[in-house]
Tab-separated table of C-alpha atoms and ligand atoms in Angstrom:
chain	number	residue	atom	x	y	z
A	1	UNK	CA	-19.224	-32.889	20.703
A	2	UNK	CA	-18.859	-33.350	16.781
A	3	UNK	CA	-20.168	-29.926	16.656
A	4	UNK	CA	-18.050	-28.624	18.831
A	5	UNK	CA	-15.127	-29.716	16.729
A	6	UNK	CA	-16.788	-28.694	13.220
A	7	UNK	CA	-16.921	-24.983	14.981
A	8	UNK	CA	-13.079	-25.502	16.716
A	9	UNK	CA	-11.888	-26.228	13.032
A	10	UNK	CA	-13.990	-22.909	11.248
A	11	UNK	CA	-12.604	-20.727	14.084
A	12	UNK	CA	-9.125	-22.127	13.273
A	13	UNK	CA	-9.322	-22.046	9.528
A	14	UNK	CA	-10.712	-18.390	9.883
A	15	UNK	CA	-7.693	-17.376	12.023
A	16	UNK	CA	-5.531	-18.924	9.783
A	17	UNK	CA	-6.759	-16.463	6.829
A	18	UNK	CA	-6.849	-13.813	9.132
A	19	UNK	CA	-3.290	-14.176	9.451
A	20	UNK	CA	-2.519	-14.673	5.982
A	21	UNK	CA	-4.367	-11.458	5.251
A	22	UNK	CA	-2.375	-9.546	7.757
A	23	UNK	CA	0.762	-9.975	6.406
A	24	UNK	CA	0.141	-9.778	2.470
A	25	UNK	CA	-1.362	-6.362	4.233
A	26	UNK	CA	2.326	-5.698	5.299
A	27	UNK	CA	4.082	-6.248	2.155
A	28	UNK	CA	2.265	-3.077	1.062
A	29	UNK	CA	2.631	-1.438	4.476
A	30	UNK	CA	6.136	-0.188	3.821
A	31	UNK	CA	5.149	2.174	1.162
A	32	UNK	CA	2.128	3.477	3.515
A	33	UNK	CA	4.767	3.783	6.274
A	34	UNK	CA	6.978	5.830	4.092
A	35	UNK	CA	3.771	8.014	2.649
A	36	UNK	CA	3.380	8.268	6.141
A	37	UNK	CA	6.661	9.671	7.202
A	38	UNK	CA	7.068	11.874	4.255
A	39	UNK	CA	3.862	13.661	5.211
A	40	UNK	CA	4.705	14.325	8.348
A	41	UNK	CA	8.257	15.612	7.162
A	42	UNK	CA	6.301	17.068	4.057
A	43	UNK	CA	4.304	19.541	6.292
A	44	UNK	CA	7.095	20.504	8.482
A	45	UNK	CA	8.246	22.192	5.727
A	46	UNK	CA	5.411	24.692	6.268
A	47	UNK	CA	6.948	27.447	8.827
A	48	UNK	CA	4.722	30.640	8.640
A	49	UNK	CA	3.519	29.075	5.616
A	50	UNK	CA	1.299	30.979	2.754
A	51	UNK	CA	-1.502	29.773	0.662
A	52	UNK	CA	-0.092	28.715	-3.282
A	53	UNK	CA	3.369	29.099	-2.284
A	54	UNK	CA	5.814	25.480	-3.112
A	55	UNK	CA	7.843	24.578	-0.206
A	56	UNK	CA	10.955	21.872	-0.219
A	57	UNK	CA	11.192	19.615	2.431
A	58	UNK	CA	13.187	17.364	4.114
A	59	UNK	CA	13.360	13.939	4.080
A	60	UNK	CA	14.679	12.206	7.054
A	61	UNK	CA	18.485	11.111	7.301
A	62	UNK	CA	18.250	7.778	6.922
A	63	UNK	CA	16.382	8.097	3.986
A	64	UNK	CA	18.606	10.431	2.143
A	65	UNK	CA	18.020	10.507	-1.877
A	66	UNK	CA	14.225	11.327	-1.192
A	67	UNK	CA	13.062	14.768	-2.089
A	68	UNK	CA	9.977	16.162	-0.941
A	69	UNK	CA	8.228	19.711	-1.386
A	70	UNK	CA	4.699	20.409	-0.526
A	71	UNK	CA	1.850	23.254	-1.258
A	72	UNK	CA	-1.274	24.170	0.395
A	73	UNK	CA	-4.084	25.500	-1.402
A	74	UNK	CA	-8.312	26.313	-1.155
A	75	UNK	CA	-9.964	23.470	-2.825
A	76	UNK	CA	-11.818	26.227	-4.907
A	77	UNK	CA	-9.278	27.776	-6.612
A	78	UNK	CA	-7.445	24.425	-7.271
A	79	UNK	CA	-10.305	23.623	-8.876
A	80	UNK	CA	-10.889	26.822	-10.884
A	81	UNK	CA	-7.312	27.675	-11.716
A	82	UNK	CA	-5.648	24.326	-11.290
A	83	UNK	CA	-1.152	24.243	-10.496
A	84	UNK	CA	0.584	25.342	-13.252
A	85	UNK	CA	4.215	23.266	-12.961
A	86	UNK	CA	4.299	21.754	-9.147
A	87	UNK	CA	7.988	20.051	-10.245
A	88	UNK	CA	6.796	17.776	-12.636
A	89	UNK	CA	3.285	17.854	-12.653
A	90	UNK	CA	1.138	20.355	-14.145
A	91	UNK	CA	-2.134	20.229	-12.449
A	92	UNK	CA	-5.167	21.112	-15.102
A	93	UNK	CA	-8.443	23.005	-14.240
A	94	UNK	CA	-11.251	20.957	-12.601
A	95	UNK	CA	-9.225	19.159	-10.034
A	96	UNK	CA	-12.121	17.485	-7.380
A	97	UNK	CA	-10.330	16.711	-3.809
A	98	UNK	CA	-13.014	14.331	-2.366
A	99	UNK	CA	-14.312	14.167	0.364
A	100	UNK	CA	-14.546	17.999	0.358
A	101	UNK	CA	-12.046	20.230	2.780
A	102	UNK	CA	-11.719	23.491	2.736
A	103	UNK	CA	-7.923	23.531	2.183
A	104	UNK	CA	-5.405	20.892	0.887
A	105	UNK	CA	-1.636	20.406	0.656
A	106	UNK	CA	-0.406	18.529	-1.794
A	107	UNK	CA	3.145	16.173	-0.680
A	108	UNK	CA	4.986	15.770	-3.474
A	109	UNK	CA	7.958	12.469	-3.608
A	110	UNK	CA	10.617	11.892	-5.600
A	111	UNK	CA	12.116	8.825	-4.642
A	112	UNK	CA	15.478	9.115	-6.341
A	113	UNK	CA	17.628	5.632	-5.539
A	114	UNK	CA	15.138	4.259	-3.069
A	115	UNK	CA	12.499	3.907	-6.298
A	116	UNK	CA	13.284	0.310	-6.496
A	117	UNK	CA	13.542	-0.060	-3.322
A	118	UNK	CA	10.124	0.754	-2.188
A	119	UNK	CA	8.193	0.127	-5.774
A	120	UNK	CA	10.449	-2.989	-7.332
A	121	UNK	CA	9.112	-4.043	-10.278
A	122	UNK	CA	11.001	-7.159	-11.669
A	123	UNK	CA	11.505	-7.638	-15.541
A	124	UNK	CA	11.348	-3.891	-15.675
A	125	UNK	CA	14.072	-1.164	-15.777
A	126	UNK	CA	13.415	2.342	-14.331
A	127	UNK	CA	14.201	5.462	-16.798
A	128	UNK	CA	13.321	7.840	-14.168
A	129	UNK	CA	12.611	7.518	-10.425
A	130	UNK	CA	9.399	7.282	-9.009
A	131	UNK	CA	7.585	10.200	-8.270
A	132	UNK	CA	4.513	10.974	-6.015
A	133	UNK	CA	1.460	13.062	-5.863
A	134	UNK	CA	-0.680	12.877	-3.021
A	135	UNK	CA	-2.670	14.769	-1.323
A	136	UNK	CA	-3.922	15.239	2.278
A	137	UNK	CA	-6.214	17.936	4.608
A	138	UNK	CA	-4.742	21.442	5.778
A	139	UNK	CA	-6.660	21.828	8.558
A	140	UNK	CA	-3.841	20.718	11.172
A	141	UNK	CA	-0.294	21.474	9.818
A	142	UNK	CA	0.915	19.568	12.606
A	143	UNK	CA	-0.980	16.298	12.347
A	144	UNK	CA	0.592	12.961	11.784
A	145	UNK	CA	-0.702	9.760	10.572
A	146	UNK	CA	-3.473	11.730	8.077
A	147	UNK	CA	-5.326	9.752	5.405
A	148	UNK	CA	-4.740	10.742	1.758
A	149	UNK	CA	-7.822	12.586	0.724
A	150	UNK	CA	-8.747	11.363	-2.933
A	151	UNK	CA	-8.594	13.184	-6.022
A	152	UNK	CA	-10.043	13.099	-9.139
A	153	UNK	CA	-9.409	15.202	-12.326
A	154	UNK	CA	-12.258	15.673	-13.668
A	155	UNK	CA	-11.662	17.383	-16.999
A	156	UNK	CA	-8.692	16.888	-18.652
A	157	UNK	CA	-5.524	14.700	-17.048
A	158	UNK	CA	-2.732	15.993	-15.052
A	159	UNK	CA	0.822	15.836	-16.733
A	160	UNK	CA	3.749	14.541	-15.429
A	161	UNK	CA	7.042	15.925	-17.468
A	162	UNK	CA	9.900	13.492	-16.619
A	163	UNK	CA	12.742	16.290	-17.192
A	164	UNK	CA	15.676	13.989	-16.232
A	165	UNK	CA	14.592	10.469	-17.757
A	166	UNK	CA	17.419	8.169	-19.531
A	167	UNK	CA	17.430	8.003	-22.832
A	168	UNK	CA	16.117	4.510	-23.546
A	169	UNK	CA	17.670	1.356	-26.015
A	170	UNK	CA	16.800	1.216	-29.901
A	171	UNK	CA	14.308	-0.698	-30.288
A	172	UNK	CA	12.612	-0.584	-26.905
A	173	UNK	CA	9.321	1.345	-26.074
A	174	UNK	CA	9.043	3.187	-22.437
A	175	UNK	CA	5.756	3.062	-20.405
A	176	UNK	CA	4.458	4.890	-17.922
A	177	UNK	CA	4.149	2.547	-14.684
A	178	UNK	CA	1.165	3.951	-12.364
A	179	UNK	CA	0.546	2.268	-8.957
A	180	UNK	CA	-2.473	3.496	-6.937
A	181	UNK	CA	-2.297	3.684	-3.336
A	182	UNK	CA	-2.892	-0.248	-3.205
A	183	UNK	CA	0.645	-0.652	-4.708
A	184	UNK	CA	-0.705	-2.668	-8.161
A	185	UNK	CA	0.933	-1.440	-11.188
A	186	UNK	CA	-0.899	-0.153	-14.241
A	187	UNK	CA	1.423	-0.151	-17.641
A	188	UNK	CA	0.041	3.004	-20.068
A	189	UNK	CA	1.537	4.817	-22.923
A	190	UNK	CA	3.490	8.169	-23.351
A	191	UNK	CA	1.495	11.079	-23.854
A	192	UNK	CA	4.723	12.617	-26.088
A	193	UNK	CA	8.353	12.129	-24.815
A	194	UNK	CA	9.185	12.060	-21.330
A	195	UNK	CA	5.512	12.646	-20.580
A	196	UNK	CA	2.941	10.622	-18.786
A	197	UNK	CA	-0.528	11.389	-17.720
A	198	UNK	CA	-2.814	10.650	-14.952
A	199	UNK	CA	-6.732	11.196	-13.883
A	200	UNK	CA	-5.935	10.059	-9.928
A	201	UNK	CA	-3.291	9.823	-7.349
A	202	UNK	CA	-0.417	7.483	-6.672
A	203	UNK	CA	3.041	6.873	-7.527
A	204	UNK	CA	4.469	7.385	-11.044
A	205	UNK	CA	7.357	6.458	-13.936
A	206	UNK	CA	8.605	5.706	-16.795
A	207	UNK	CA	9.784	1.837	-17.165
A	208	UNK	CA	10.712	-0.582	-20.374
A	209	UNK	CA	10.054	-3.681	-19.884
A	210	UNK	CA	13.997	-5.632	-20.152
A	211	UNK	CA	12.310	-8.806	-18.980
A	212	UNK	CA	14.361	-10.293	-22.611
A	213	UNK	CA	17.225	-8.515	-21.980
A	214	UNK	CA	18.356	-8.842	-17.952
A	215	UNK	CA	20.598	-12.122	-18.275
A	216	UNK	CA	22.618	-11.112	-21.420
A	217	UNK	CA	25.783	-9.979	-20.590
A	218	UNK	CA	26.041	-6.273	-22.155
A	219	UNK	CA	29.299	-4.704	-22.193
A	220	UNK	CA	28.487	-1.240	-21.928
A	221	UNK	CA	26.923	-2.233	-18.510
A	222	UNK	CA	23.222	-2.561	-19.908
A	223	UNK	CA	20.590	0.692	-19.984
A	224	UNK	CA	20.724	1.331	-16.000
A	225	UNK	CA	24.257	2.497	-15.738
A	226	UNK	CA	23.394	5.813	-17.778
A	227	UNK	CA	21.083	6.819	-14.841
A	228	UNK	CA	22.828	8.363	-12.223
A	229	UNK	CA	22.164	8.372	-9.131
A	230	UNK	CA	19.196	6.519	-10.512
A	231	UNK	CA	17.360	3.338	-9.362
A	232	UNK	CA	18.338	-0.192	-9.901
A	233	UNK	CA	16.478	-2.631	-11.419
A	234	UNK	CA	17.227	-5.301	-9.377
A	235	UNK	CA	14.856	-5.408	-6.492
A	236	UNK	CA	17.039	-5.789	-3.358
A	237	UNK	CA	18.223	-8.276	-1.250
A	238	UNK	CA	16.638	-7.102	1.817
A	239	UNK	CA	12.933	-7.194	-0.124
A	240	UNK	CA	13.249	-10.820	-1.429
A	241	UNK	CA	14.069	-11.868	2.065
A	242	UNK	CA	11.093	-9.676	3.555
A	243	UNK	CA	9.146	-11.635	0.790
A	244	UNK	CA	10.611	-14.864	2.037
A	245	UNK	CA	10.194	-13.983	5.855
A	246	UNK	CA	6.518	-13.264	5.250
A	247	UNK	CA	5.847	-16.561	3.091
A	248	UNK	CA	7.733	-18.473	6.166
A	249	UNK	CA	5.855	-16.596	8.460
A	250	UNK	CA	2.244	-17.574	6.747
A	251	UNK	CA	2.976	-21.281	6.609
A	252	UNK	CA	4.807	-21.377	9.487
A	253	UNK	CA	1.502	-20.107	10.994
A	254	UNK	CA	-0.934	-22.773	9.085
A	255	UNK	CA	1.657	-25.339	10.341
A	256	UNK	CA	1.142	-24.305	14.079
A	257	UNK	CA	-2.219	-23.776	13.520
A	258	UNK	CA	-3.156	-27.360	11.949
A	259	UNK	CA	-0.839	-28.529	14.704
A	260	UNK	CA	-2.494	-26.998	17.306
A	261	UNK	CA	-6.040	-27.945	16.834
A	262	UNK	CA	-5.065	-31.799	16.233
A	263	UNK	CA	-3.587	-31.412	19.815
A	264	UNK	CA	-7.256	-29.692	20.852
A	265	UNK	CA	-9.160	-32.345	19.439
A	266	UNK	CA	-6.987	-35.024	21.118
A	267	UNK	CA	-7.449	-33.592	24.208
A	268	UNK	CA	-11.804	-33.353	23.489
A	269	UNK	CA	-12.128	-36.727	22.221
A	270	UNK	CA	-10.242	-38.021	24.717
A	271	UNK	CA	-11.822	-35.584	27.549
A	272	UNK	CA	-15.158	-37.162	25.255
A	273	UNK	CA	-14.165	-41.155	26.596
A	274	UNK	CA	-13.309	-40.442	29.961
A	275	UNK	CA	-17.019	-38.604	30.302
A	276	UNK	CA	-18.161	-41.562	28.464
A	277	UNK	CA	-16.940	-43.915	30.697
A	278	UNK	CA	-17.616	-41.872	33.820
A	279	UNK	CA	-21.581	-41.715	33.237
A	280	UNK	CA	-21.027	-45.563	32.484
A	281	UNK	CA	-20.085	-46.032	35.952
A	282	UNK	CA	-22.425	-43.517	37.454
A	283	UNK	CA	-24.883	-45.190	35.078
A	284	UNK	CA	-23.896	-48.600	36.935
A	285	UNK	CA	-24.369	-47.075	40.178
A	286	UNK	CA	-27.870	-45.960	39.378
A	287	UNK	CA	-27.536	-42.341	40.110
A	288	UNK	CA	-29.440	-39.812	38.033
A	289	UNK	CA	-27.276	-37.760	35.369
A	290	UNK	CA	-27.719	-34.567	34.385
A	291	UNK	CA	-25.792	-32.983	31.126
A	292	UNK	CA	-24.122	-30.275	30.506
A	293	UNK	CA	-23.371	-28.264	27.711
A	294	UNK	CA	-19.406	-28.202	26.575
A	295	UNK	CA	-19.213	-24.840	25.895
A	296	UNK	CA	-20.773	-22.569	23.401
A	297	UNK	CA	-18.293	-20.916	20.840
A	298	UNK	CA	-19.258	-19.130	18.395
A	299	UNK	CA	-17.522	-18.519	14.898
A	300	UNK	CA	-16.375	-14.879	14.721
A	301	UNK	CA	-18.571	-12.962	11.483
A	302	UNK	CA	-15.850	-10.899	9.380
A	303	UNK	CA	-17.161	-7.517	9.729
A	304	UNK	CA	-15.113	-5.064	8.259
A	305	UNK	CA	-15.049	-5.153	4.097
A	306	UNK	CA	-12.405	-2.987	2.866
A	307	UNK	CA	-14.151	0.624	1.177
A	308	UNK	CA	-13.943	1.015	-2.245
A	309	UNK	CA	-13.244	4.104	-3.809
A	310	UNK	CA	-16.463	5.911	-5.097
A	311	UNK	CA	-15.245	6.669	-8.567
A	312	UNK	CA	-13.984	3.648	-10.642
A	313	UNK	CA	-11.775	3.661	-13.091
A	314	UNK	CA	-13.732	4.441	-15.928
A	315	UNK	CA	-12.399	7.903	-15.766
A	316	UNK	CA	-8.873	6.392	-16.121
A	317	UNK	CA	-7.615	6.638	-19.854
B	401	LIG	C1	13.794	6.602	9.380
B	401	LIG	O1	13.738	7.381	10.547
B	401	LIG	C2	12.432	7.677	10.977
B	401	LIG	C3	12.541	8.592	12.162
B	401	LIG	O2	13.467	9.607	11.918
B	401	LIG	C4	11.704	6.390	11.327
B	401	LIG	O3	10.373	6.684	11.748
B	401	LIG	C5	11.652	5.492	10.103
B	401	LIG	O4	11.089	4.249	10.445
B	401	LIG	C6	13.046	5.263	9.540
B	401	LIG	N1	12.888	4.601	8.268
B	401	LIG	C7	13.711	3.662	7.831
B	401	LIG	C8	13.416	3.088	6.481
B	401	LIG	O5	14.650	3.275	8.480
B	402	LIG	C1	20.734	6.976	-1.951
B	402	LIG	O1	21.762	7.940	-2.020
B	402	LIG	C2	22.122	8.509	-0.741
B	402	LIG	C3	23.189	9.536	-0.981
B	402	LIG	O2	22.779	10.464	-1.927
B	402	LIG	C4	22.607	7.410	0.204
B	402	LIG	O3	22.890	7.974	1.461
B	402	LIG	C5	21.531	6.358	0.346
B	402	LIG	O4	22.013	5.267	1.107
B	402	LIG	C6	21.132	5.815	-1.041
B	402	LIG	N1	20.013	4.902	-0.879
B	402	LIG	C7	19.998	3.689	-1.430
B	402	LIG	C8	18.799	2.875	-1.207
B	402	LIG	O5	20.934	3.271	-2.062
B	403	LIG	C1	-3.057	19.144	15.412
B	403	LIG	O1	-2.410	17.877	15.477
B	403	LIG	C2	-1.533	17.732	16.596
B	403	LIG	C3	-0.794	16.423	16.432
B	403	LIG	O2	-1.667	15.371	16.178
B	403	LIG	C4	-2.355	17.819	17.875
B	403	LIG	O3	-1.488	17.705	18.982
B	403	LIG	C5	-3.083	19.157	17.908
B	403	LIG	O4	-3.926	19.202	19.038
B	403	LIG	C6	-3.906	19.338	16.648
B	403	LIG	N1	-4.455	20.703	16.644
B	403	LIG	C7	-5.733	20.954	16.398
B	403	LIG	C8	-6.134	22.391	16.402
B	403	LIG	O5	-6.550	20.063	16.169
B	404	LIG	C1	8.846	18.646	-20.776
B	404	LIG	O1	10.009	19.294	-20.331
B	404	LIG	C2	10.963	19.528	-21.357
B	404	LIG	C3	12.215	20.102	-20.737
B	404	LIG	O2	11.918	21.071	-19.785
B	404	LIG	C4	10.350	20.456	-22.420
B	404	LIG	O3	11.267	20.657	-23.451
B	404	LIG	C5	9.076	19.804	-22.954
B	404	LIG	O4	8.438	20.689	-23.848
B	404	LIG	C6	8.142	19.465	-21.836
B	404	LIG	N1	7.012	18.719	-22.386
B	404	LIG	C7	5.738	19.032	-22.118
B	404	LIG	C8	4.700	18.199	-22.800
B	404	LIG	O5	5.427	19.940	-21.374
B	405	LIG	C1	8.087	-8.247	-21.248
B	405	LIG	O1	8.775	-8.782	-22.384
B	405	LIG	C2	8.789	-10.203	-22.425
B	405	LIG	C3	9.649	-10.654	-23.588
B	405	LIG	O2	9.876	-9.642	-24.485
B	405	LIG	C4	7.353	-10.715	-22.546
B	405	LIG	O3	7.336	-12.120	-22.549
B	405	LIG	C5	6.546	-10.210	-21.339
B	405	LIG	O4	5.206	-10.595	-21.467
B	405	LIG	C6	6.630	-8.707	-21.233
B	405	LIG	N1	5.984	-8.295	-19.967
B	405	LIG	C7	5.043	-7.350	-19.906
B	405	LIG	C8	4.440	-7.123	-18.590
B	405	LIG	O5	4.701	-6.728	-20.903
């Protein structure tokens, strides 16, 4: 019976962490849901569509401020002659889409005044919005839901020409602000002005960091109100509560959890005495007993381990 417990309380803990992991999973889940959507509207764009050629988009309504444009092309001569200019990346020579496909169409975001709304990054002002490069398998210009295909550049990095940043504060110094697919941010240096670079995919922009500077009152309105329509800094309202709601959710969960499997063992240790007392009295009546097993769960095994890239990030200046 003790061991019947000591496996109760594993299963429960392990469900507890399995919900926990679900929804820090979600917090992320937005931006896939968006990369997502903009595919899908991404490749509608493509109506008779021909190899090399850039097409613009359109985002959906209720996302309005979001500009897409997309452009297929044979993995071969990406490679060989690389993009000159796709908006505001220049794609170099040696470009490797892996795994391998024969053709590939490149979704490119601009996330105007929903950049801080999707990719908020407290302490940190954005100079120009968020941009994305992604890329994704031509074989079905009608398929939703598609994975991004990764890509590497394999000889020099691609360039990302911020045309429209603000001009930023004496004194401060812009980064470049690079989040991979997992959402982290990565903090680099300018190549030159306005420029970043990259070696892989994700979303992209140029930030200075105004942790010192958000509570002082400015009169001129502070560096954000030159940037128009740009993105605030502030990260909404609606994301600290979706923070909040997913917090409440997790310990709400670990509450009802704990909660649930001191009810459990109440009920077995007291199932445990009545048994007890039972065989006493069969015991006392001299008839033969025979026992049973109670049950025989069995912890679940975590299967699933989350894939890695192949290429780390050595290539990553
Ligand atoms: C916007 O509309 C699309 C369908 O047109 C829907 O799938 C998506 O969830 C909506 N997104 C937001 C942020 O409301
Ligand atoms: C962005 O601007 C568009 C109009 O250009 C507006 O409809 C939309 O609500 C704005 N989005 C945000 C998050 O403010
Ligand atoms: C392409 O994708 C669409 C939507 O998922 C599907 O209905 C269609 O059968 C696919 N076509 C091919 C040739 O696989
Ligand atoms: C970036 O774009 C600006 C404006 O179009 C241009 O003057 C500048 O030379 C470009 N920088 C690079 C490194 O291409
Ligand atoms: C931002 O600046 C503040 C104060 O200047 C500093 O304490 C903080 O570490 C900086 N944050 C990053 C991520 O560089």
């Amino acid at each position: 019976m003790d061991q019947f417990i000591h496996r109760l309380v594993i299963l429960i803990a392990f469900g507890g962490l399995l919900i926990a992991y679900k929804s820090e999973a979600q917090s992320g889940s937005s931006r896939s849901q968006l990369d997502t959507l903009l595919q899908d509207y991404g490749y509608q764009a493509f109506v008779r569509p021909r190899t090399g050629v850039f097409y613009d988009g359109t985002a959906p309504a209720n996302l309005s401020g979001i500009k897409i444009s997309v452009v297929r092309l044979r993995s071969g001569s990406l490679r060989r002659k690389g993009v000159h200019s796709f908006k505001e990346f220049d794609i170099p020579v040696g470009l490797i889409v892996q795994p391998y496909v024969e053709r590939i169409v490149f979704v490119y975001q601009n996330l105007g005044n929903w950049s801080s709304v999707y990719y908020p990054l407290p302490g940190f002002t954005y100079l120009a919005p968020v941009l994305g490069l992604l890329i994704y398998d031509a074989a079905n210009l009608s398929a939703k839901n598609l994975p991004e295909l990764d890509f590497i550049a394999s000889k020099s990095p691609i360039s990302i020409n911020f045309t429209n940043a603000a001009a930023v504060l004496n004194g401060m110094t812009p980064q470049c602000v690079w989040f991979n697919l997992d959402g982290l941010p990565e903090f680099r240096e300018l190549m030159s002005e306005n420029v970043c670079s990259t070696y892989r995919q994700g979303h992209f922009s140029i930030v200075v960091n105004s942790t010192g500077l958000a509570p002082s009152p400015s009169p001129s309105g502070g560096p954000v109100s030159g940037l128009s329509p740009g993105p605030s800094p502030i990260p909404s309202k609606s994301h600290k509560s979706k923070v909040w709601k997913i917090v409440g959710g997790v310990v709400g969960g670990f509450i009802g959890l704990i909660l649930l499997s001191l009810l459990l063992a109440w009920f077995l240790i007291h199932r445990q005495n009545r048994k007890v007392a039972e065989m006493e009295h069969q015991a006392d009546v001299g008839e033969a007993l025979r026992m049973t097993r109670v049950g025989s769960t069995q912890a679940p095994v975590a299967t699933g381990t989350r894939t890695q890239p192949i290429l780390e990030n050595e290539y990553v200046a």
